[in-house]
Short mmCIF file of C-alpha atoms in Angstrom, two decimals:
data_model
loop_
_atom_site.label_atom_id
_atom_site.label_comp_id
_atom_site.label_asym_id
_atom_site.label_seq_id
_atom_site.Cartn_x
_atom_site.Cartn_y
_atom_site.Cartn_z
CA UNK A 1372 -26.57 19.08 -1.24
CA UNK A 1373 -22.91 20.72 -1.90
CA UNK A 1374 -22.37 20.88 -5.74
CA UNK A 1375 -18.67 20.53 -6.79
CA UNK A 1376 -17.37 23.39 -9.12
CA UNK A 1377 -14.32 24.08 -11.05
CA UNK A 1378 -11.96 26.95 -9.61
CA UNK A 1379 -13.00 29.41 -12.26
CA UNK A 1380 -16.79 28.59 -11.36
CA UNK A 1381 -15.78 29.21 -7.78
CA UNK A 1382 -14.32 32.76 -8.62
CA UNK A 1383 -17.25 33.72 -10.52
CA UNK A 1384 -19.61 32.60 -7.71
CA UNK A 1385 -17.81 34.80 -5.24
CA UNK A 1386 -18.08 37.81 -7.34
CA UNK A 1387 -21.84 36.88 -7.83
CA UNK A 1388 -22.23 36.69 -4.25
CA UNK A 1389 -20.77 40.02 -3.33
CA UNK A 1390 -22.98 41.73 -5.94
CA UNK A 1391 -26.42 40.32 -5.19
CA UNK A 1392 -28.58 40.07 -2.02
CA UNK A 1393 -29.46 36.45 -0.73
CA UNK A 1394 -33.21 36.85 -2.09
CA UNK A 1395 -31.98 37.91 -5.43
CA UNK A 1396 -29.77 35.02 -5.75
CA UNK A 1397 -32.62 32.66 -4.89
CA UNK A 1398 -34.85 34.16 -7.41
CA UNK A 1399 -32.20 33.95 -10.09
CA UNK A 1400 -32.15 30.17 -9.56
CA UNK A 1401 -34.96 28.16 -10.91
CA UNK A 1402 -35.79 24.51 -10.22
CA UNK A 1403 -35.36 21.96 -13.05
CA UNK A 1404 -35.35 18.00 -13.57
CA UNK A 1405 -32.33 17.77 -11.07
CA UNK A 1406 -33.09 20.35 -8.40
CA UNK A 1407 -36.76 19.95 -7.50
CA UNK A 1408 -36.76 22.67 -4.63
CA UNK A 1409 -34.63 25.74 -3.75
CA UNK A 1410 -34.85 27.49 -0.59
CA UNK A 1411 -33.35 30.30 1.72
CA UNK A 1412 -32.51 29.83 5.35
CA UNK A 1413 -30.83 32.69 7.19
CA UNK A 1414 -28.93 33.75 4.39
CA UNK A 1415 -28.04 30.12 3.25
CA UNK A 1416 -29.33 28.78 -0.08
CA UNK A 1417 -30.50 25.03 0.18
CA UNK A 1418 -31.12 22.66 -2.70
CA UNK A 1419 -33.46 19.66 -2.82
CA UNK A 1420 -32.28 17.14 -5.38
CA UNK A 1421 -35.05 15.22 -7.26
CA UNK A 1422 -34.72 12.03 -5.33
CA UNK A 1423 -36.26 9.53 -7.78
CA UNK A 1424 -33.94 10.94 -10.46
CA UNK A 1425 -31.08 10.63 -8.05
CA UNK A 1426 -31.65 6.99 -7.34
CA UNK A 1427 -32.18 6.03 -10.96
CA UNK A 1428 -29.08 7.69 -12.22
CA UNK A 1429 -26.69 6.45 -9.56
CA UNK A 1430 -27.95 2.79 -9.89
CA UNK A 1431 -27.90 2.94 -13.67
CA UNK A 1432 -24.25 4.02 -13.50
CA UNK A 1433 -23.31 1.46 -11.13
CA UNK A 1434 -24.95 -1.26 -13.04
CA UNK A 1435 -23.36 0.08 -16.40
CA UNK A 1436 -19.78 0.38 -14.87
CA UNK A 1437 -19.87 -2.63 -12.63
CA UNK A 1438 -16.55 -3.00 -10.63
CA UNK A 1439 -15.27 0.04 -12.65
CA UNK A 1440 -17.62 2.22 -10.92
CA UNK A 1441 -15.97 5.50 -9.75
CA UNK A 1442 -12.82 4.71 -11.96
CA UNK A 1443 -14.51 5.98 -14.83
CA UNK A 1444 -15.30 9.37 -13.53
CA UNK A 1445 -14.33 12.67 -15.44
CA UNK A 1446 -12.71 13.55 -12.12
CA UNK A 1447 -10.13 10.94 -12.76
CA UNK A 1448 -9.81 11.30 -16.57
CA UNK A 1449 -7.05 14.02 -16.12
CA UNK A 1450 -4.73 11.87 -14.06
CA UNK A 1451 -1.55 11.06 -15.86
CA UNK A 1452 -1.50 7.37 -17.05
CA UNK A 1453 1.43 5.24 -18.15
CA UNK A 1454 3.80 2.75 -16.58
CA UNK A 1455 4.17 3.11 -12.89
CA UNK A 1456 7.03 1.15 -11.20
CA UNK A 1457 6.57 0.39 -7.40
CA UNK A 1458 9.24 -0.71 -5.25
CA UNK A 1459 8.20 -2.26 -1.95
CA UNK A 1460 8.83 -4.85 0.68
CA UNK A 1461 12.38 -5.36 0.14
CA UNK A 1462 13.71 -7.71 2.87
CA UNK A 1463 17.13 -8.61 3.60
CA UNK A 1464 17.63 -12.24 2.51
CA UNK A 1465 18.80 -14.85 4.83
CA UNK A 1466 16.66 -13.16 7.56
CA UNK A 1467 13.02 -13.90 8.50
CA UNK A 1468 10.37 -11.12 7.80
CA UNK A 1469 10.48 -8.55 10.49
CA UNK A 1470 7.27 -6.96 11.29
CA UNK A 1471 8.89 -3.66 9.98
CA UNK A 1472 8.39 -5.15 6.52
CA UNK A 1473 4.69 -5.37 7.06
CA UNK A 1474 3.96 -1.59 6.26
CA UNK A 1475 6.29 -1.45 3.12
CA UNK A 1476 4.53 -4.68 1.69
CA UNK A 1477 1.10 -3.65 2.30
CA UNK A 1478 1.27 0.07 1.46
CA UNK A 1479 3.23 -0.71 -1.95
CA UNK A 1480 0.78 -3.30 -2.67
CA UNK A 1481 -2.07 -0.74 -2.05
CA UNK A 1482 -0.41 1.78 -4.27
CA UNK A 1483 0.25 -0.60 -7.05
CA UNK A 1484 -3.48 -1.87 -6.86
CA UNK A 1485 -4.71 1.83 -7.02
CA UNK A 1486 -2.52 2.90 -9.81
CA UNK A 1487 -3.60 -0.27 -11.71
CA UNK A 1488 -7.25 0.70 -10.96
CA UNK A 1489 -7.12 3.89 -12.77
CA UNK A 1490 -5.64 2.11 -15.82
CA UNK A 1491 -1.89 2.29 -15.42
CA UNK A 1492 0.42 -0.42 -16.32
CA UNK A 1493 1.99 -1.35 -12.88
CA UNK A 1494 5.45 -3.06 -12.52
CA UNK A 1495 5.79 -4.54 -8.86
CA UNK A 1496 9.59 -4.68 -7.72
CA UNK A 1497 10.92 -6.42 -4.64
CA UNK A 1498 14.38 -4.94 -4.29
CA UNK A 1499 16.04 -7.46 -2.10
CA UNK A 1500 18.78 -6.65 0.25
CA UNK A 1501 21.02 -9.44 -0.89
CA UNK A 1502 24.58 -7.99 -0.78
CA UNK A 1503 26.76 -6.27 1.68
CA UNK A 1504 28.93 -6.90 4.79
CA UNK A 1505 26.15 -8.64 6.64
CA UNK A 1506 26.70 -11.53 4.19
CA UNK A 1507 30.38 -11.58 4.96
CA UNK A 1508 29.35 -12.28 8.46
CA UNK A 1509 26.84 -14.86 7.74
CA UNK A 1510 29.20 -16.86 5.22
CA UNK A 1511 32.02 -16.73 7.75
CA UNK A 1512 29.61 -17.78 10.59
CA UNK A 1513 27.88 -20.56 8.74
CA UNK A 1514 30.94 -22.71 8.70
CA UNK A 1515 31.10 -22.33 12.58
CA UNK A 1516 27.66 -22.34 13.64
CA UNK A 1517 25.59 -23.65 10.60
CA UNK A 1518 23.83 -26.92 10.19
CA UNK A 1519 22.59 -28.32 6.81
CA UNK A 1520 19.90 -30.23 8.44
CA UNK A 1521 18.28 -27.16 10.22
CA UNK A 1522 18.90 -25.31 7.11
CA UNK A 1523 16.70 -27.65 5.32
CA UNK A 1524 13.76 -27.85 8.00
CA UNK A 1525 13.55 -24.25 8.83
CA UNK A 1526 15.85 -22.20 6.66
CA UNK A 1527 15.25 -18.47 7.74
CA UNK A 1528 14.94 -19.28 11.65
CA UNK A 1529 18.37 -21.12 11.33
CA UNK A 1530 20.06 -18.36 9.38
CA UNK A 1531 18.78 -15.80 11.75
CA UNK A 1532 20.04 -17.77 14.84
CA UNK A 1533 23.57 -18.27 12.92
CA UNK A 1534 23.51 -14.45 12.25
CA UNK A 1535 22.78 -13.73 15.84
CA UNK A 1536 25.66 -15.88 17.10
CA UNK A 1537 28.35 -14.69 14.56
CA UNK A 1538 27.35 -10.98 15.22
CA UNK A 1539 27.83 -11.56 18.94
CA UNK A 1540 31.16 -13.51 18.16
CA UNK A 1541 32.38 -10.70 16.00
CA UNK A 1542 32.06 -8.11 18.71
CA UNK A 1543 34.66 -10.12 20.75
CA UNK A 1544 36.72 -11.98 18.32
CA UNK A 1545 38.90 -9.95 15.76
CA UNK A 1546 39.56 -13.19 13.91
CA UNK A 1547 35.80 -13.37 13.20
CA UNK A 1548 35.66 -9.87 11.71
CA UNK A 1549 38.69 -10.57 9.49
CA UNK A 1550 36.99 -13.87 8.29
CA UNK A 1551 33.69 -12.04 7.56
CA UNK A 1552 35.74 -9.42 5.49
CA UNK A 1553 37.64 -12.12 3.59
CA UNK A 1554 34.31 -13.80 2.79
CA UNK A 1555 32.86 -10.65 1.38
CA UNK A 1556 35.90 -9.94 -0.74
CA UNK A 1557 35.60 -13.52 -2.01
CA UNK A 1558 32.00 -12.51 -2.96
CA UNK A 1559 32.86 -9.37 -4.60
CA UNK A 1560 35.66 -11.23 -6.77
CA UNK A 1561 33.12 -14.03 -7.73
CA UNK A 1562 34.65 -16.82 -5.77
CA UNK A 1563 32.74 -20.03 -6.82
CA UNK A 1564 32.42 -21.55 -3.22
CA UNK A 1565 31.33 -18.32 -1.69
CA UNK A 1566 28.87 -17.51 -4.55
CA UNK A 1567 27.37 -20.93 -4.37
CA UNK A 1568 26.72 -20.46 -0.69
CA UNK A 1569 25.37 -17.07 -1.21
CA UNK A 1570 22.95 -18.37 -3.90
CA UNK A 1571 21.69 -21.05 -1.82
CA UNK A 1572 20.81 -18.56 1.06
CA UNK A 1573 19.12 -16.29 -1.56
CA UNK A 1574 16.96 -19.14 -3.08
CA UNK A 1575 15.80 -20.41 0.28
CA UNK A 1576 14.96 -16.97 1.49
CA UNK A 1577 12.85 -16.30 -1.74
CA UNK A 1578 10.93 -19.53 -1.21
CA UNK A 1579 10.15 -18.67 2.32
CA UNK A 1580 8.99 -15.07 1.54
CA UNK A 1581 6.67 -16.38 -1.17
CA UNK A 1582 4.71 -18.18 1.63
CA UNK A 1583 4.25 -14.91 3.50
CA UNK A 1584 3.41 -13.04 0.42
CA UNK A 1585 0.68 -15.56 -0.36
CA UNK A 1586 -0.98 -15.08 3.02
CA UNK A 1587 -1.01 -11.44 2.50
CA UNK A 1588 -2.41 -11.52 -1.08
CA UNK A 1589 0.69 -9.95 -2.51
CA UNK A 1590 2.54 -10.82 -5.70
CA UNK A 1591 5.56 -9.24 -7.74
CA UNK A 1592 6.66 -9.00 -11.21
CA UNK A 1593 10.25 -8.74 -10.49
CA UNK A 1594 12.52 -9.91 -7.66
CA UNK A 1595 15.50 -7.64 -8.08
CA UNK A 1596 18.38 -7.06 -5.73
CA UNK A 1597 21.54 -5.33 -4.90
CA UNK A 1598 23.65 -8.01 -5.93
CA UNK A 1599 22.50 -7.55 -9.69
CA UNK A 1600 24.06 -3.99 -9.46
CA UNK A 1601 27.38 -4.89 -7.86
CA UNK A 1602 29.18 -4.56 -11.31
CA UNK A 1603 26.92 -1.77 -12.70
CA UNK A 1604 27.84 0.25 -9.47
CA UNK A 1605 31.23 0.41 -10.84
CA UNK A 1606 29.92 1.98 -14.10
CA UNK A 1607 28.23 4.45 -11.70
CA UNK A 1608 31.58 5.45 -10.15
CA UNK A 1609 33.18 5.74 -13.51
CA UNK A 1610 30.26 8.13 -14.51
CA UNK A 1611 30.78 10.19 -11.43
CA UNK A 1612 34.54 10.31 -12.05
CA UNK A 1613 33.94 11.40 -15.74
CA UNK A 1614 31.60 14.37 -14.69
CA UNK A 1615 34.02 15.34 -11.94
CA UNK A 1616 31.52 14.78 -9.35
CA UNK A 1617 33.32 11.96 -7.17
CA UNK A 1618 35.65 13.36 -4.67
CA UNK A 1619 38.34 11.15 -2.96
CA UNK A 1620 38.73 11.95 0.86
CA UNK A 1621 42.21 11.58 2.73
CA UNK A 1622 40.86 8.21 3.78
CA UNK A 1623 40.62 7.10 0.15
CA UNK A 1624 36.68 6.90 0.29
CA UNK A 1625 34.66 8.34 -2.46
CA UNK A 1626 32.04 10.91 -1.77
CA UNK A 1627 29.66 13.32 -3.77
CA UNK A 1628 29.50 16.84 -2.44
CA UNK A 1629 25.82 17.69 -1.91
CA UNK A 1630 26.48 21.32 -1.26
CA UNK A 1631 25.99 24.28 -3.62
CA UNK A 1632 29.11 25.85 -2.54
CA UNK A 1633 31.54 23.01 -2.53
CA UNK A 1634 32.64 23.03 1.11
CA UNK A 1635 31.65 19.30 1.64
CA UNK A 1636 29.44 20.28 4.70
CA UNK A 1637 26.95 17.79 3.29
CA UNK A 1638 27.94 14.82 1.24
CA UNK A 1639 27.14 11.17 0.33
CA UNK A 1640 29.73 8.50 0.62
CA UNK A 1641 29.59 6.21 -2.48
CA UNK A 1642 32.74 4.32 -2.41
CA UNK A 1643 34.73 2.59 0.29
CA UNK A 1644 38.54 2.99 0.52
CA UNK A 1645 39.00 -0.46 -1.16
CA UNK A 1646 36.90 0.81 -4.28
CA UNK A 1647 33.85 -1.40 -3.44
CA UNK A 1648 30.33 0.08 -3.82
CA UNK A 1649 27.98 1.03 -1.09
CA UNK A 1650 24.01 0.81 -0.81
CA UNK A 1651 23.50 4.12 -2.30
CA UNK A 1652 25.63 3.46 -5.28
CA UNK A 1653 23.75 0.44 -6.09
CA UNK A 1654 20.51 2.23 -5.65
CA UNK A 1655 21.82 4.90 -8.22
CA UNK A 1656 22.75 2.00 -10.62
CA UNK A 1657 19.33 0.53 -10.02
CA UNK A 1658 17.43 3.69 -10.81
CA UNK A 1659 19.42 4.46 -13.91
CA UNK A 1660 18.86 0.93 -15.10
CA UNK A 1661 15.12 1.16 -14.69
CA UNK A 1662 14.94 4.49 -16.43
CA UNK A 1663 16.83 3.15 -19.51
CA UNK A 1664 15.11 -0.26 -19.41
CA UNK A 1665 11.56 0.47 -18.71
CA UNK A 1666 11.17 4.33 -19.60
CA UNK A 1667 8.53 4.52 -16.80
CA UNK A 1668 6.28 7.47 -16.24
CA UNK A 1669 6.72 7.35 -12.61
CA UNK A 1670 8.52 5.31 -9.97
CA UNK A 1671 7.59 5.07 -6.23
CA UNK A 1672 9.71 3.86 -3.52
CA UNK A 1673 7.86 2.71 -0.31
CA UNK A 1674 10.33 2.71 2.86
CA UNK A 1675 10.08 3.68 6.36
CA UNK A 1676 10.72 7.46 7.19
CA UNK A 1677 14.26 6.89 8.66
CA UNK A 1678 15.44 6.53 4.92
CA UNK A 1679 14.16 9.82 3.89
CA UNK A 1680 17.71 11.52 3.90
CA UNK A 1681 19.01 8.42 1.84
CA UNK A 1682 16.34 9.00 -0.92
CA UNK A 1683 17.05 12.86 -0.84
CA UNK A 1684 20.59 12.11 -1.59
CA UNK A 1685 19.82 9.58 -4.18
CA UNK A 1686 17.34 11.99 -6.05
CA UNK A 1687 20.00 14.77 -5.85
CA UNK A 1688 22.93 12.69 -7.25
CA UNK A 1689 20.60 11.45 -10.13
CA UNK A 1690 19.78 15.05 -10.88
CA UNK A 1691 23.40 16.01 -10.86
CA UNK A 1692 23.98 13.03 -13.41
CA UNK A 1693 21.55 14.90 -15.50
CA UNK A 1694 18.76 12.10 -15.31
CA UNK A 1695 15.62 14.16 -15.94
CA UNK A 1696 13.34 11.18 -14.90
CA UNK A 1697 14.31 11.63 -11.26
CA UNK A 1698 11.46 14.37 -11.27
CA UNK A 1699 9.12 11.34 -11.78
CA UNK A 1700 10.45 9.60 -8.78
CA UNK A 1701 8.78 9.62 -5.45
CA UNK A 1702 9.62 8.33 -1.95
CA UNK A 1703 6.47 7.43 0.20
CA UNK A 1704 7.44 7.28 3.64
CA UNK A 1705 5.62 5.56 6.85
CA UNK A 1706 6.10 5.50 10.49
CA UNK A 1707 6.85 2.53 12.93
CA UNK A 1708 4.51 0.16 14.54
CA UNK A 1709 4.48 -0.64 18.24
CA UNK A 1710 2.51 -3.06 20.24
CA UNK A 1711 2.52 -6.13 17.89
CA UNK A 1712 4.05 -8.54 20.40
CA UNK A 1713 3.03 -12.10 19.94
CA UNK A 1714 3.20 -15.04 22.35
CA UNK A 1715 6.43 -16.06 20.57
CA UNK A 1716 8.58 -13.34 22.38
CA UNK A 1717 10.09 -9.91 21.95
CA UNK A 1718 11.62 -10.48 18.43
CA UNK A 1719 8.43 -9.86 16.20
CA UNK A 1720 8.35 -11.64 12.96
CA UNK A 1721 5.76 -11.03 10.55
CA UNK A 1722 4.71 -14.67 10.10
CA UNK A 1723 4.26 -14.85 13.88
CA UNK A 1724 1.86 -11.87 13.62
CA UNK A 1725 -0.03 -13.47 10.79
CA UNK A 1726 -0.52 -16.57 13.02
CA UNK A 1727 -1.28 -14.70 15.94
CA UNK A 1728 -4.15 -12.76 13.98
CA UNK A 1729 -5.61 -16.08 12.76
CA UNK A 1730 -5.41 -17.79 16.31
CA UNK A 1731 -7.26 -14.75 17.83
CA UNK A 1732 -9.64 -14.60 15.18
CA UNK A 1733 -10.54 -18.22 15.32
CA UNK A 1734 -11.15 -17.96 19.15
CA UNK A 1735 -13.45 -14.77 18.74
CA UNK A 1736 -15.36 -16.85 15.91
CA UNK A 1737 -15.71 -19.73 18.37
CA UNK A 1738 -17.07 -17.56 21.04
CA UNK A 1739 -19.39 -15.52 19.07
CA UNK A 1740 -23.15 -16.69 19.14
CA UNK A 1741 -23.82 -15.20 15.60
CA UNK A 1742 -20.84 -16.96 13.79
CA UNK A 1743 -22.01 -19.33 11.02
CA UNK A 1744 -20.22 -22.68 10.51
CA UNK A 1745 -17.71 -22.54 7.45
CA UNK A 1746 -16.02 -25.32 5.60
CA UNK A 1747 -12.56 -24.15 6.79
CA UNK A 1748 -12.77 -22.14 9.84
CA UNK A 1749 -9.07 -21.68 9.92
CA UNK A 1750 -8.89 -20.23 6.39
CA UNK A 1751 -11.81 -17.96 7.25
CA UNK A 1752 -10.02 -16.78 10.36
CA UNK A 1753 -6.76 -16.24 8.39
CA UNK A 1754 -8.49 -14.17 5.70
CA UNK A 1755 -10.44 -11.95 8.32
CA UNK A 1756 -7.32 -11.75 10.42
CA UNK A 1757 -5.14 -10.37 7.76
CA UNK A 1758 -7.74 -7.74 6.71
CA UNK A 1759 -7.98 -6.65 10.33
CA UNK A 1760 -4.27 -6.05 10.53
CA UNK A 1761 -4.14 -4.29 7.22
CA UNK A 1762 -7.08 -1.84 7.95
CA UNK A 1763 -5.76 -1.09 11.55
CA UNK A 1764 -2.54 -0.02 9.72
CA UNK A 1765 -4.38 1.75 7.07
CA UNK A 1766 -6.60 3.95 9.32
CA UNK A 1767 -4.18 6.74 10.13
CA UNK A 1768 -1.62 8.94 8.33
CA UNK A 1769 1.19 6.73 6.80
CA UNK A 1770 3.90 8.94 8.27
CA UNK A 1771 2.79 8.79 11.82
CA UNK A 1772 4.07 6.17 14.22
CA UNK A 1773 1.15 4.17 15.83
CA UNK A 1774 0.47 1.72 18.58
CA UNK A 1775 -1.01 -1.50 17.39
CA UNK A 1776 -3.94 -3.05 19.59
CA UNK A 1777 -4.97 -6.74 18.92
CA UNK A 1778 -8.14 -5.94 20.99
CA UNK A 1779 -9.05 -2.81 18.89
CA UNK A 1780 -8.12 -4.43 15.46
CA UNK A 1781 -10.11 -7.71 15.81
CA UNK A 1782 -13.41 -6.10 17.10
CA UNK A 1783 -16.28 -6.94 15.03
CA UNK A 1784 -17.97 -3.64 15.62
CA UNK A 1785 -16.52 -0.13 15.11
CA UNK A 1786 -14.22 0.81 12.29
CA UNK A 1787 -12.30 -2.41 11.97
CA UNK A 1788 -11.34 -4.63 9.15
CA UNK A 1789 -13.54 -7.42 10.71
CA UNK A 1790 -16.58 -4.98 10.51
CA UNK A 1791 -15.80 -4.51 6.80
CA UNK A 1792 -15.50 -8.17 6.08
CA UNK A 1793 -18.55 -9.02 8.05
CA UNK A 1794 -20.52 -6.35 6.20
CA UNK A 1795 -19.41 -7.50 2.93
CA UNK A 1796 -20.25 -11.16 3.77
CA UNK A 1797 -23.74 -10.10 4.87
CA UNK A 1798 -24.41 -8.28 1.51
CA UNK A 1799 -22.91 -11.07 -0.59
CA UNK A 1800 -25.34 -13.41 1.27
CA UNK A 1801 -28.16 -11.51 0.45
CA UNK A 1802 -27.17 -11.29 -3.30
CA UNK A 1803 -26.84 -15.10 -3.31
CA UNK A 1804 -30.37 -15.45 -2.10
CA UNK A 1805 -32.34 -12.83 -3.92
CA UNK A 1806 -30.40 -11.82 -7.33
CA UNK A 1807 -31.33 -14.67 -9.52
CA UNK A 1808 -33.41 -12.70 -11.86
CA UNK A 1809 -31.76 -10.47 -14.46
CA UNK A 1810 -33.93 -7.40 -14.95
CA UNK A 1811 -32.85 -4.19 -16.70
CA UNK A 1812 -35.53 -1.98 -15.38
CA UNK A 1813 -36.50 -1.43 -11.87
CA UNK A 1814 -39.08 0.89 -10.15
CA UNK A 1815 -37.49 3.72 -8.31
CA UNK A 1816 -40.37 3.91 -6.06
CA UNK A 1817 -39.03 0.94 -4.34
CA UNK A 1818 -36.06 2.76 -3.28
CA UNK A 1819 -37.07 6.07 -1.74
CA UNK A 1820 -36.42 5.57 1.94
CA UNK A 1821 -33.76 7.75 3.67
CA UNK A 1822 -31.20 5.03 4.34
CA UNK A 1823 -31.21 4.16 0.67
CA UNK A 1824 -30.72 7.92 -0.55
CA UNK A 1825 -28.02 8.30 2.23
CA UNK A 1826 -26.21 5.21 0.81
CA UNK A 1827 -26.61 6.60 -2.77
CA UNK A 1828 -25.35 10.05 -1.92
CA UNK A 1829 -22.42 8.36 -0.32
CA UNK A 1830 -21.55 6.28 -3.48
CA UNK A 1831 -21.65 9.68 -5.32
CA UNK A 1832 -18.42 10.75 -3.41
CA UNK A 1833 -16.61 7.65 -4.36
CA UNK A 1834 -14.74 9.30 -7.28
CA UNK A 1835 -13.78 12.32 -5.09
CA UNK A 1836 -12.36 10.02 -2.57
CA UNK A 1837 -10.39 7.96 -5.11
CA UNK A 1838 -9.06 11.18 -6.60
CA UNK A 1839 -7.79 12.40 -3.08
CA UNK A 1840 -6.27 9.00 -2.41
CA UNK A 1841 -4.39 8.84 -5.55
CA UNK A 1842 -3.07 12.31 -5.21
CA UNK A 1843 -1.84 11.82 -1.61
CA UNK A 1844 -1.21 8.06 -1.79
CA UNK A 1845 -2.89 7.90 1.52
CA UNK A 1846 -5.03 4.64 2.06
CA UNK A 1847 -6.84 6.32 5.14
CA UNK A 1848 -9.14 8.45 2.85
CA UNK A 1849 -10.53 5.16 1.23
CA UNK A 1850 -10.65 3.27 4.49
CA UNK A 1851 -12.72 6.26 6.10
CA UNK A 1852 -15.01 6.12 3.12
CA UNK A 1853 -15.55 2.41 3.11
CA UNK A 1854 -16.15 2.58 6.87
CA UNK A 1855 -18.84 5.05 6.20
CA UNK A 1856 -20.36 2.94 3.33
CA UNK A 1857 -20.34 -0.12 5.69
CA UNK A 1858 -22.23 1.63 8.33
CA UNK A 1859 -24.85 3.05 5.89
CA UNK A 1860 -25.26 -0.47 4.48
CA UNK A 1861 -25.86 -1.97 8.00
CA UNK A 1862 -28.33 0.80 8.84
CA UNK A 1863 -30.16 -0.14 5.49
CA UNK A 1864 -29.89 -3.82 6.25
CA UNK A 1865 -31.59 -3.30 9.69
CA UNK A 1866 -34.27 -1.07 8.63
CA UNK A 1867 -35.28 -2.11 5.17
CA UNK A 1868 -36.31 -5.56 5.82
CA UNK A 1869 -36.04 -7.87 2.77
CA UNK A 1870 -37.60 -10.74 4.40
CA UNK A 1871 -41.35 -10.42 4.34
CA UNK A 1872 -41.25 -7.71 1.55
CA UNK A 1873 -42.90 -8.30 -1.86
CA UNK A 1874 -40.65 -10.07 -4.45
CA UNK A 1875 -40.26 -6.86 -6.37
CA UNK A 1876 -39.02 -4.75 -3.18
CA UNK A 1877 -36.76 -7.63 -2.11
CA UNK A 1878 -35.21 -8.16 -5.58
CA UNK A 1879 -34.52 -4.47 -6.30
CA UNK A 1880 -33.23 -3.98 -2.80
CA UNK A 1881 -30.51 -6.57 -3.13
CA UNK A 1882 -29.77 -6.50 -6.66
CA UNK A 1883 -29.37 -2.73 -6.99
CA UNK A 1884 -29.00 -1.47 -3.41
CA UNK A 1885 -26.47 -4.21 -2.41
CA UNK A 1886 -24.39 -4.95 -5.54
CA UNK A 1887 -22.78 -1.54 -5.72
CA UNK A 1888 -21.85 -1.63 -2.18
CA UNK A 1889 -20.08 -5.00 -2.62
CA UNK A 1890 -17.92 -3.41 -5.51
CA UNK A 1891 -16.68 -0.54 -3.29
CA UNK A 1892 -15.87 -2.69 -0.32
CA UNK A 1893 -14.00 -5.43 -2.40
CA UNK A 1894 -11.77 -2.72 -3.70
CA UNK A 1895 -9.25 -3.22 -0.64
#
């Protein structure tokens, strides 16, 4: 068994290693109630842990902490606590969820859950893309290509169709471009009719998004948006002027010099020539507003890696403005997904992906001989399918692009979300059948087999995995751990038969050997 040590302890150990022979080291170590045997094999010291004590200590801890097992570890006690603001998902309104928003949504939700798990207060923010030139196009195009009846029946699909048509028309027709610019200026100036149409599009979009979020098990505390900061962005421009940071180019645009020598070899455009704001200007306004309003301890942005330069510029400008809290801001990036094509066509919408997962999973359940009848097969297939998609996404480094495979994701064996769900269901079934008695004491002699000890040793690593996951905000560490736990649980299930065992053995095995496993798997 490898014992974890503090850095100072490791330094002392290295000094001790160089000054003593292997045999001398072994003689210096003595067995106690925890270490039952110490050996020396080819210069390597080995330790044998008191197995009954290990079983009792781990199970006692699991029973005492319940779902909080692992989170109450001393290893996590030094991690900073406070208010964590997580901004994720952030789709553009009046457009259907593209599959690209899947990663931001589930990664952001994972980070929010993880931070909440260690005791942080978490504010979940959906920063909608609800302002900008694309709404000028959509507003101008709706009068020509829009239909109120289609808007009521399938709002986002119809708005998407209108946007595609008006975009194509604007490429050929200068008059359409001018109409779009005119509509956007009306929005900027607060024209009642333009604002009414924009508000209508925004409300319909949020209603449709809520349905998708419900399917993913995702919720938000705040639906913010760029539109909220269109006026505050002018305050940002005034602040940049007052600090002599805003530079006006020959074309009349406003820029911020990001170089140290003032040669404008690197800059960020924050104002158009007509004085209106840009995306980054509104992001600066949003960051400052959150710093003042929430006084957060950390803020995490979750977007794809193509936006990394944007956030580097954002953080640098905030630093130039003297906003010290920018040091508590972090940008978590992720790569792109390929291969999620559905039967609906090449344009991949998230809702279609979830439908595809449910359909394929339902087909697999129907074909499988071991599948049990459920009250609502479609709902079961939906939950397993969503888990399969999420786990497939979380298995690798977030920054890496990856190719999604339906066949691989929906397999019931191997390291898949389906496997985790089936494992949890099997354990829960055992609990429902055998854990009716409430006993505080149990006999450790009933839990001495190698599969039991291997599972408990794996559980001992849970806090280490949580710690690493929190520090790097990478779900793959926790997913790999849960896969290992699931495989160990399945080995125990097949080798330690409960059916036919004595009541005492069966009860202890399910109540104590299964319950802690369920807690860990349920974390995702």
